[in-house]
Coordinates of C-alpha atoms in Angstrom, one line a residue:
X1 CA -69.2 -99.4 -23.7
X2 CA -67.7 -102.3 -25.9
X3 CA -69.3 -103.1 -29.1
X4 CA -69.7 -106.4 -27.6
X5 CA -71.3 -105.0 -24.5
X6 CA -73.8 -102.6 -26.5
X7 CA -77.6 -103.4 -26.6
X8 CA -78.7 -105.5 -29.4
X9 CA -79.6 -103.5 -32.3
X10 CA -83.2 -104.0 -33.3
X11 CA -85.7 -102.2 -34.7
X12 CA -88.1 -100.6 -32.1
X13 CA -91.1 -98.3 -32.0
X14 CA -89.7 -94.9 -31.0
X15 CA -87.0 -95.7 -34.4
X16 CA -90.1 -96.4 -36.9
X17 CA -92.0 -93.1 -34.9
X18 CA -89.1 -91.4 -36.2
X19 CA -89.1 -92.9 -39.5
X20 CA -92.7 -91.9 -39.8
X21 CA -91.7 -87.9 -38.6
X22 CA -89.2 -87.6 -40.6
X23 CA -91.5 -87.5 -43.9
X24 CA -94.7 -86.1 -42.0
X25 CA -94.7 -83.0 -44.1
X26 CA -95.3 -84.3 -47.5
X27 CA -96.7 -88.6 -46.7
X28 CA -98.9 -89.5 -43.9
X29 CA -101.0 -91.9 -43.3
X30 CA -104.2 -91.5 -45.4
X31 CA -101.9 -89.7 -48.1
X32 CA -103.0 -91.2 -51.9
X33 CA -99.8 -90.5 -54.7
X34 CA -100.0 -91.7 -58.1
X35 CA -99.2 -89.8 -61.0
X36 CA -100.0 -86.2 -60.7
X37 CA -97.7 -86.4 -57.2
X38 CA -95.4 -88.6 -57.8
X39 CA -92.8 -86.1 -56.7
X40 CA -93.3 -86.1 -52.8
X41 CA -92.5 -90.2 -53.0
X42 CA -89.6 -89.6 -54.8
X43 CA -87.1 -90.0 -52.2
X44 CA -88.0 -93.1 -50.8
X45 CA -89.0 -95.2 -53.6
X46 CA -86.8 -96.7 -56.4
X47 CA -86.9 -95.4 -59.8
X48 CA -88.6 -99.0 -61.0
X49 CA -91.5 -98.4 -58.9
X50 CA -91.0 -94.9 -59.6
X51 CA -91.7 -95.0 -62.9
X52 CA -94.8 -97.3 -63.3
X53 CA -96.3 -94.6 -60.4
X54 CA -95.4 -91.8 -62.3
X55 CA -96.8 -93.7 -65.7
X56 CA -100.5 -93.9 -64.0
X57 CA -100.3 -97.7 -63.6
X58 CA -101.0 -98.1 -60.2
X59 CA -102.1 -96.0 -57.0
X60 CA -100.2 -95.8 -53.7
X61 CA -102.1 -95.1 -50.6
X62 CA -100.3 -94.4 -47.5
X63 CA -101.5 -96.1 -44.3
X64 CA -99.6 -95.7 -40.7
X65 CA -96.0 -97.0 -40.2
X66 CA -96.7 -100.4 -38.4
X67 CA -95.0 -101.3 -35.3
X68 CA -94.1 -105.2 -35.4
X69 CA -92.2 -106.0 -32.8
X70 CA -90.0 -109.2 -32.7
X71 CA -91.2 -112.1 -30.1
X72 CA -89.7 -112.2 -27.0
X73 CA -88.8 -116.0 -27.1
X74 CA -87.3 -114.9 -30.5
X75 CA -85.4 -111.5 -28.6
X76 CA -84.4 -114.0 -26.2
X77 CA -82.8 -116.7 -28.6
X78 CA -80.9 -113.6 -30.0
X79 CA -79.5 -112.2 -26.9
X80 CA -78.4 -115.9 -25.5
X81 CA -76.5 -116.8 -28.7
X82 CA -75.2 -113.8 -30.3
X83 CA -71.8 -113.8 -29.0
X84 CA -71.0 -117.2 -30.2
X85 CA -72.3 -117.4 -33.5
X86 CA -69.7 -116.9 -36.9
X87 CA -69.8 -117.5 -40.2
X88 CA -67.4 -120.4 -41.8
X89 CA -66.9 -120.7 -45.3
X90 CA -70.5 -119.7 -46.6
X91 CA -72.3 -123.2 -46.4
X92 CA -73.6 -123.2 -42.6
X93 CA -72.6 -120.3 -39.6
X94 CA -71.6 -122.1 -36.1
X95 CA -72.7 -121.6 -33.0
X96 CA -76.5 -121.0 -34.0
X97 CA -78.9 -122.5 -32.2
X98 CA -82.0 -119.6 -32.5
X99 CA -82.7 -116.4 -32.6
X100 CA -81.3 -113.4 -35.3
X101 CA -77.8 -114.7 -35.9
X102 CA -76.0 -111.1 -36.7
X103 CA -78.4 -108.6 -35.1
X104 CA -75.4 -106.0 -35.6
X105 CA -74.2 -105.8 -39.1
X106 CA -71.5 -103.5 -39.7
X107 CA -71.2 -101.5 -43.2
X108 CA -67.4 -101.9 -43.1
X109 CA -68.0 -105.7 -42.5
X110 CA -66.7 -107.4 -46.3
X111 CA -69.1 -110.6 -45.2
X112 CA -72.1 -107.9 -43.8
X113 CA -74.1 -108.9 -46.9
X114 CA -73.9 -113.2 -46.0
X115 CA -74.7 -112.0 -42.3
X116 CA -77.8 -109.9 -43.7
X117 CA -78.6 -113.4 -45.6
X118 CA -78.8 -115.6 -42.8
X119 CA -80.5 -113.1 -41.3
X120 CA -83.2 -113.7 -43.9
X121 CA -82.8 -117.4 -43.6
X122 CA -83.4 -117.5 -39.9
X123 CA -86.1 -114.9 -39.5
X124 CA -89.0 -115.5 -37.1
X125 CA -91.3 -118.0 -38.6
X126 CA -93.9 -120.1 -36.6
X127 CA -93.0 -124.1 -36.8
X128 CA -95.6 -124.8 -39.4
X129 CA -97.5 -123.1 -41.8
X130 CA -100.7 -124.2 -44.3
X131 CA -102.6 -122.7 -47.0
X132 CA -104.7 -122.8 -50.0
X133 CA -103.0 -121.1 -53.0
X134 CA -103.5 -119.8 -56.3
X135 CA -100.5 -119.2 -59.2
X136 CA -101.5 -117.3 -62.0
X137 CA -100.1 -116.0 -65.1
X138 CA -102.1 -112.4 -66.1
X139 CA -101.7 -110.5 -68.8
X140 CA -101.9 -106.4 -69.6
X141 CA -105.7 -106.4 -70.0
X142 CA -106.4 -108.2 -66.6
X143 CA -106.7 -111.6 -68.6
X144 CA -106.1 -114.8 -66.1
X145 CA -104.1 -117.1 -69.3
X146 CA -102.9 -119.8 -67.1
X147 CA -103.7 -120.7 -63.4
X148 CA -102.7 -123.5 -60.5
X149 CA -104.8 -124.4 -57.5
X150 CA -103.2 -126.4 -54.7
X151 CA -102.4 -126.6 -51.1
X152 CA -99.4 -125.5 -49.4
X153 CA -97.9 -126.4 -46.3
X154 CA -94.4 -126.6 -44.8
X155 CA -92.9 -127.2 -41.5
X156 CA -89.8 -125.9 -39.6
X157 CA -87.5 -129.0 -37.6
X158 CA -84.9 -126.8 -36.3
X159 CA -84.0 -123.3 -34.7
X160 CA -86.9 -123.2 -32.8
X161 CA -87.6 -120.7 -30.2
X162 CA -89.9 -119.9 -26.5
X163 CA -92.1 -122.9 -26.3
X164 CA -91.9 -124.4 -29.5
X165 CA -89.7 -127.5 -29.9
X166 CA -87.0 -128.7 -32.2
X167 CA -88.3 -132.0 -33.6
X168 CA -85.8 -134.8 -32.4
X169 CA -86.0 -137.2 -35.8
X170 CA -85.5 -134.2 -38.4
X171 CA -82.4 -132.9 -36.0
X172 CA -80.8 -135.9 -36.5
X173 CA -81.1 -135.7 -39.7
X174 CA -80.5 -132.3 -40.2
X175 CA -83.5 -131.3 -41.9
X176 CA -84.3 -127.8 -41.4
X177 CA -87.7 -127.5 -43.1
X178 CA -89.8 -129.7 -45.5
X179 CA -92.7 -128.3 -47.4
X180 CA -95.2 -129.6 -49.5
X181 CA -97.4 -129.2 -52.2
X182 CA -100.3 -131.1 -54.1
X183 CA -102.3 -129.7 -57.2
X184 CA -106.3 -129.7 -57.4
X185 CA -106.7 -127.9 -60.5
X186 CA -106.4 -127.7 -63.9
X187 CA -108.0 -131.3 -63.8
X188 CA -105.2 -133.0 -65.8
X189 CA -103.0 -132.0 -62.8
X190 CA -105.2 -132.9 -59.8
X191 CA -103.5 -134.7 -57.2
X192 CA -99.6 -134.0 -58.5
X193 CA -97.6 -133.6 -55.1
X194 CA -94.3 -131.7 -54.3
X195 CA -92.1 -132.1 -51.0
X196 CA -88.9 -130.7 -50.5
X197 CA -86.5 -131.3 -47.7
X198 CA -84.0 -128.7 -46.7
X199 CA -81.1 -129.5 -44.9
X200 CA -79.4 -127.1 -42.2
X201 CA -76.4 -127.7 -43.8
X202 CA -76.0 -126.1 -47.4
X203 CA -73.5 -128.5 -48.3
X204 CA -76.4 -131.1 -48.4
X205 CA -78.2 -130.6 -51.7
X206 CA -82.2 -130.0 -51.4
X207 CA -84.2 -133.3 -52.0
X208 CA -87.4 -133.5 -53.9
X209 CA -90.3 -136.5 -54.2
X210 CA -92.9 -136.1 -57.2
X211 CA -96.1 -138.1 -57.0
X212 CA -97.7 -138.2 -60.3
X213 CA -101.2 -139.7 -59.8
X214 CA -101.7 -140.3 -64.1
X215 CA -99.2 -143.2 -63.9
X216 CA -99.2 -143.8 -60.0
X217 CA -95.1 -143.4 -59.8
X218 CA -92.9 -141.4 -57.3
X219 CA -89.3 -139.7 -58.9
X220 CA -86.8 -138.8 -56.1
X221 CA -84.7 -136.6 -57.1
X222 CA -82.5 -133.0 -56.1
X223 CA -84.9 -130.0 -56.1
X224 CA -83.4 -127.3 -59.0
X225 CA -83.8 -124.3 -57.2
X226 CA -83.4 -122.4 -60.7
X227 CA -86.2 -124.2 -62.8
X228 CA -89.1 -121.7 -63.0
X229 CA -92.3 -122.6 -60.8
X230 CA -95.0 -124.6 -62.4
X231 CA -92.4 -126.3 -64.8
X232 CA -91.8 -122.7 -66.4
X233 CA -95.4 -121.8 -66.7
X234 CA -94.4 -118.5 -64.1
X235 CA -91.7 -116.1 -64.3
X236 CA -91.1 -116.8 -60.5
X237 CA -87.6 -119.6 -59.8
X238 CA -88.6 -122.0 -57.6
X239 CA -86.2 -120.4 -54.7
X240 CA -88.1 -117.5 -54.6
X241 CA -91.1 -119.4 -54.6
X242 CA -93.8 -119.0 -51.8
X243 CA -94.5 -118.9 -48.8
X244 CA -91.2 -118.1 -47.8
X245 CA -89.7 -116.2 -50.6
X246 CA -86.1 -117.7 -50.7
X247 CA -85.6 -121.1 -50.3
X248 CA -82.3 -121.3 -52.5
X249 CA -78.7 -121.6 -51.2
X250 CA -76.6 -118.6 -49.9
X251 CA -73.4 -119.8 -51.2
X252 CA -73.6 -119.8 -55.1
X253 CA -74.1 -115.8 -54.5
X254 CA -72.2 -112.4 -54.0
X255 CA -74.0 -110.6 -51.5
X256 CA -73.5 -107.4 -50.6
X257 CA -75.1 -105.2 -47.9
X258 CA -76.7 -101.9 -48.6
X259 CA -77.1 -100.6 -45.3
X260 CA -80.8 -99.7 -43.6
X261 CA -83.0 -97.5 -45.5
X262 CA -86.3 -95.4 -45.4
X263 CA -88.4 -96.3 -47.8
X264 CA -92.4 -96.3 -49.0
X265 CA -92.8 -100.5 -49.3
X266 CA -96.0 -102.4 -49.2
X267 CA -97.4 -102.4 -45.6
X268 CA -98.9 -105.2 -43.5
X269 CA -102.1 -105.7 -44.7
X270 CA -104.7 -105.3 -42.5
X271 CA -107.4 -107.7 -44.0
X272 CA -108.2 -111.7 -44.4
X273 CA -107.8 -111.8 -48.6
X274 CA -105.5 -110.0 -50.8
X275 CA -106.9 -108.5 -54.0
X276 CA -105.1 -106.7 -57.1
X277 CA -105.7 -103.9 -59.4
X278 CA -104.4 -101.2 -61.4
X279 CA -102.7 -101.7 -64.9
X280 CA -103.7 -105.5 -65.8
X281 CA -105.0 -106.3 -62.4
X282 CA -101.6 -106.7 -61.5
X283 CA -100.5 -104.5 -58.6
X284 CA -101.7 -105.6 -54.6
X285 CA -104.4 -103.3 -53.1
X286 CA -102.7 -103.0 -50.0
X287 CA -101.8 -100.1 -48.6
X288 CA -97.9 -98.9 -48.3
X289 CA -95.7 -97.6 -45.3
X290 CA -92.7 -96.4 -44.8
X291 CA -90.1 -98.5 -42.6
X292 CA -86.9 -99.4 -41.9
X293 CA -85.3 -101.8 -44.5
X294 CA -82.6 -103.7 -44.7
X295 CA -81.2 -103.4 -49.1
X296 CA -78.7 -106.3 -50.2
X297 CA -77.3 -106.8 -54.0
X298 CA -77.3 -110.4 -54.8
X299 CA -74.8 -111.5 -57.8
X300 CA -75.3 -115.1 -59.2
X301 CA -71.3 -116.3 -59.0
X302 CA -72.0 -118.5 -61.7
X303 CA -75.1 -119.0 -64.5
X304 CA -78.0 -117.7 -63.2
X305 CA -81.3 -116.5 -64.9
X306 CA -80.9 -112.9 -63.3
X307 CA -77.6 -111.3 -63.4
X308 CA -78.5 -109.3 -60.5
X309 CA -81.2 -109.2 -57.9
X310 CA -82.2 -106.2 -55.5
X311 CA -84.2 -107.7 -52.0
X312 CA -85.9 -105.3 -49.8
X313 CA -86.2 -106.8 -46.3
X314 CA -88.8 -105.6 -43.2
X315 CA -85.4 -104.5 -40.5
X316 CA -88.1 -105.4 -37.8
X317 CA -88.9 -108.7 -39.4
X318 CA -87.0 -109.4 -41.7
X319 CA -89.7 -110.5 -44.3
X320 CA -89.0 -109.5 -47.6
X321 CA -91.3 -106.6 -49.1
X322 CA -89.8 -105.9 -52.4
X323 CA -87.4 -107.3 -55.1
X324 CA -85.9 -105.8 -58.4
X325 CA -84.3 -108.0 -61.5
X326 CA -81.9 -107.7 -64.2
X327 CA -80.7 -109.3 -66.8
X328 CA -76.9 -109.8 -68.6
X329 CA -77.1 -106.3 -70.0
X330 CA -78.0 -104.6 -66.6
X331 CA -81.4 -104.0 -67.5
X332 CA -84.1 -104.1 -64.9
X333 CA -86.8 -106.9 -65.7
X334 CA -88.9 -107.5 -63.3
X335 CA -90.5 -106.2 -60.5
X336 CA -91.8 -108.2 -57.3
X337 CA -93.9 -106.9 -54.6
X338 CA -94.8 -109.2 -52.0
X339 CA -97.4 -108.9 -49.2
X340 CA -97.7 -110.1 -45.4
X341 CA -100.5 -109.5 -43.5
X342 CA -101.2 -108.0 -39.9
X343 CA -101.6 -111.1 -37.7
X344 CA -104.4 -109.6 -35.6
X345 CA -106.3 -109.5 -38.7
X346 CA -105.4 -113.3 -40.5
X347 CA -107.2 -115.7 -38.1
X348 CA -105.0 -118.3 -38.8
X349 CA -102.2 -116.5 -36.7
X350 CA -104.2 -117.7 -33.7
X351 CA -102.2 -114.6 -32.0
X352 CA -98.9 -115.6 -32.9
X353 CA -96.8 -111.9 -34.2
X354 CA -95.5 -113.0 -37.2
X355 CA -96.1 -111.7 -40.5
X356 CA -98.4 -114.1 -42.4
X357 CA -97.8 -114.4 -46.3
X358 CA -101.0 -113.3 -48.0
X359 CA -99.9 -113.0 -51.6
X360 CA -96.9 -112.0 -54.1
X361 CA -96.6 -110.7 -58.0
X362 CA -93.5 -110.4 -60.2
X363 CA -94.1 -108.3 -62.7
X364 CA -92.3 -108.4 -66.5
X365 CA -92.7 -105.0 -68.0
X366 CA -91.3 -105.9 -71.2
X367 CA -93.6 -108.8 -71.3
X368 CA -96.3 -107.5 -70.4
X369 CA -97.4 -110.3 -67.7
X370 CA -97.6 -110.6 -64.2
X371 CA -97.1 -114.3 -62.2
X372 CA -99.4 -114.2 -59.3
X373 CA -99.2 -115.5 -56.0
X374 CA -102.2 -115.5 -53.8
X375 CA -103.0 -117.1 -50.5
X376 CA -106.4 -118.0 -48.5
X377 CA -106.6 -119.2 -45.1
X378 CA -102.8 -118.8 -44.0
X379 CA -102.9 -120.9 -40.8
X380 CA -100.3 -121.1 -38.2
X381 CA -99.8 -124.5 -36.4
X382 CA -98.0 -125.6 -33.2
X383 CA -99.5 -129.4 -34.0
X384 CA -98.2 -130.5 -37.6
X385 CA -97.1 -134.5 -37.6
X386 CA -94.1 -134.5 -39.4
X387 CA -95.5 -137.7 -41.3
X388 CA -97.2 -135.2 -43.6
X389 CA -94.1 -134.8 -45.2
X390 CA -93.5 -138.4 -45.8
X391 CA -93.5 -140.6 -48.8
X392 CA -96.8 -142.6 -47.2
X393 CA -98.4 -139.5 -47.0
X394 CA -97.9 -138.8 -50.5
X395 CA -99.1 -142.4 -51.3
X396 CA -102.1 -142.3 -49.0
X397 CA -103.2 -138.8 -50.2
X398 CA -102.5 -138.9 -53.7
X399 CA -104.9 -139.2 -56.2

């Protein structure tokens, strides 16, 4: 059999069955490790989660490996267009019309790290998705010292899949997503609104409206994917930012594919609301699994905030679970952990199997802070009007 011909590679139950065997002896589900037995974790977590564990700041316990399988309209997309989509020169792939664009990504591939990137970038994702949302800033005694209330929504135009539709205006346009964002507290910045439109193509620049309700005036402007969130209140860039957890460009990056690994990550959580504990009330109490993930090294090619970035990514999904940052000197940084939650337990799924983003933390050990991200209500929808993303909508709704 050709490599052509072979079966899509995806991740399926009996592989995550033996994921879960392969470590039954020493972490099963029920299993609690923190600092007195650390050891038994030690092969399947990173040394900088390794060592807050080992340093008592925060308790892992181990629930069953969970089997998320992709959608069929989504398995379907991929089968249909696999053979005709390629990368070009790092600003859009051709060909692509749905589905996982490399579902086989080959270690001797020099590009197999931009493959695992679209990947990322076109991962199953319902057309639109709404929230409310907290961003906090917490320090080392569990102290809230600065916090944003808002809501959140964003909707997809293109690449859709099974019954859901591509919207005919934004595909003209070539918008790919717009999501938006509008402030309700503190009180000074009640009724500040956000939307960003991204483009398919990378080679068109991100474009972001501002509604500031103080002096009634909209700036237009291109989004800077590299400011920090909440202008620099959070040690979180606004391409990592939420819901989605990489909203930047692929191109201005070196990115290079670590192959599939076994390791303990943060599991689907199976409950409505996330909460946090452990040192500073900054880790998620959600319970981890082991899984299949997909490890890429991301290198800024030019001036970047982080010299180097680390993504763990769900193989099944391909939602990112974990990311790891240095700095100039090649010293880690910061530590993110971020959360999705078992659809058949986040009502707003309406039944949909697609992770839903509950919540998020970077922390800064050196800083001693944590930026929070923390969702209520996730809700997918089948029914948003793309005038929500409008500048009329921002008129009509802002304060």
């Amino acid at each position: 059999m050709t490599r052509r011909s072979r079966p899509l590679v995806m991740v399926t139950a009996s592989v995550l069955l033996l994921v879960a065997r392969s470590y039954a002896d020493t972490i099963t589900p029920g299993t609690t490790i923190d600092q007195h037995n650390w050891q038994v974790a030690e092969q399947v977590l990173p040394p900088e989660i390794l060592r807050p564990l080992q340093a008592g700041e925060f308790v892992i316990t181990v629930q069953e490996t969970t089997d998320f399988p992709v959608r069929q309209p989504y398995l379907a997309a991929t089968e249909a267009n696999t053979s005709q989509v390629a990368l070009d020169g790092g600003m859009r792939i051709t060909g692509y019309t749905g589905g996982r664009p490399f579902p086989v990504i080959d270690m001797a591939d020099p590009r197999a790290g931009e493959k695992a990137a679209w990947n990322w970038r076109y991962r199953d994702v319902p057309k639109a998705l709404a929230m409310s949302v907290a961003m906090q800033s917490v320090n080392e005694n569990g102290t809230v010292t600065m916090q944003n209330l808002g809501r959140m929504q964003g909707r997809y135009g293109l690449h859709r899949v099974g019954e859901e539709q591509n919207d005919p205006e934004w595909q003209d346009r070539g918008i790919y997503m717009k999501s938006a964002f509008q402030l309700v507290a503190p009180a000074d910045q009640e009724g500040q609104m956000r939307i960003v439109t991204q483009f398919d193509d990378m080679a068109s620049t991100q474009e972001e409206m501002v509604y500031n309700p103080q002096n009634r005036r909209i700036r237009k402007s291109y989004a800077n994917v590299l400011a920090l969130m909440g202008g620099g209140r959070y040690e979180v860039l606004n391409e990592e930012q939420p819901p989605i957890f990489f909203n930047g460009y692929i191109h201005p990056y070196h990115w290079t594919y670590k192959g599939e690994e076994t390791r303990l990550v943060p599991g689907f959580l199976r409950a409505e609301h996330l909460t946090f504990g452990g040192k500073g009330n900054w880790y998620p109490n959600v319970p981890w699994e082991l899984r299949r993930v997909v490890v890429v090294e991301v290198l800024p090619k030019g001036s970047h905030p982080y010299a180097k970035r680390v993504f763990y990514l769900d193989a099944q999904t391909y939602a990112p679970v974990c990311s790891l940052s240095y700095n100039t000197q090649g010293e880690f940084v910061r530590l993110g952990l971020i959360i999705h939650g078992h659809p058949e337990f986040v009502p707003g799924a309406h039944g949909k199997q697609l992770p839903a983003p509950m919540g998020a933390v970077w922390i800064n050990p050196a800083r001693a802070q944590a930026s929070q991200f923390i969702a209520t209500r996730p809700t997918f929808k089948d029914d948003d009007s793309p005038r929500r993303y409008e500048l009329m909508e921002l008129l009509r709704r802002g304060k």
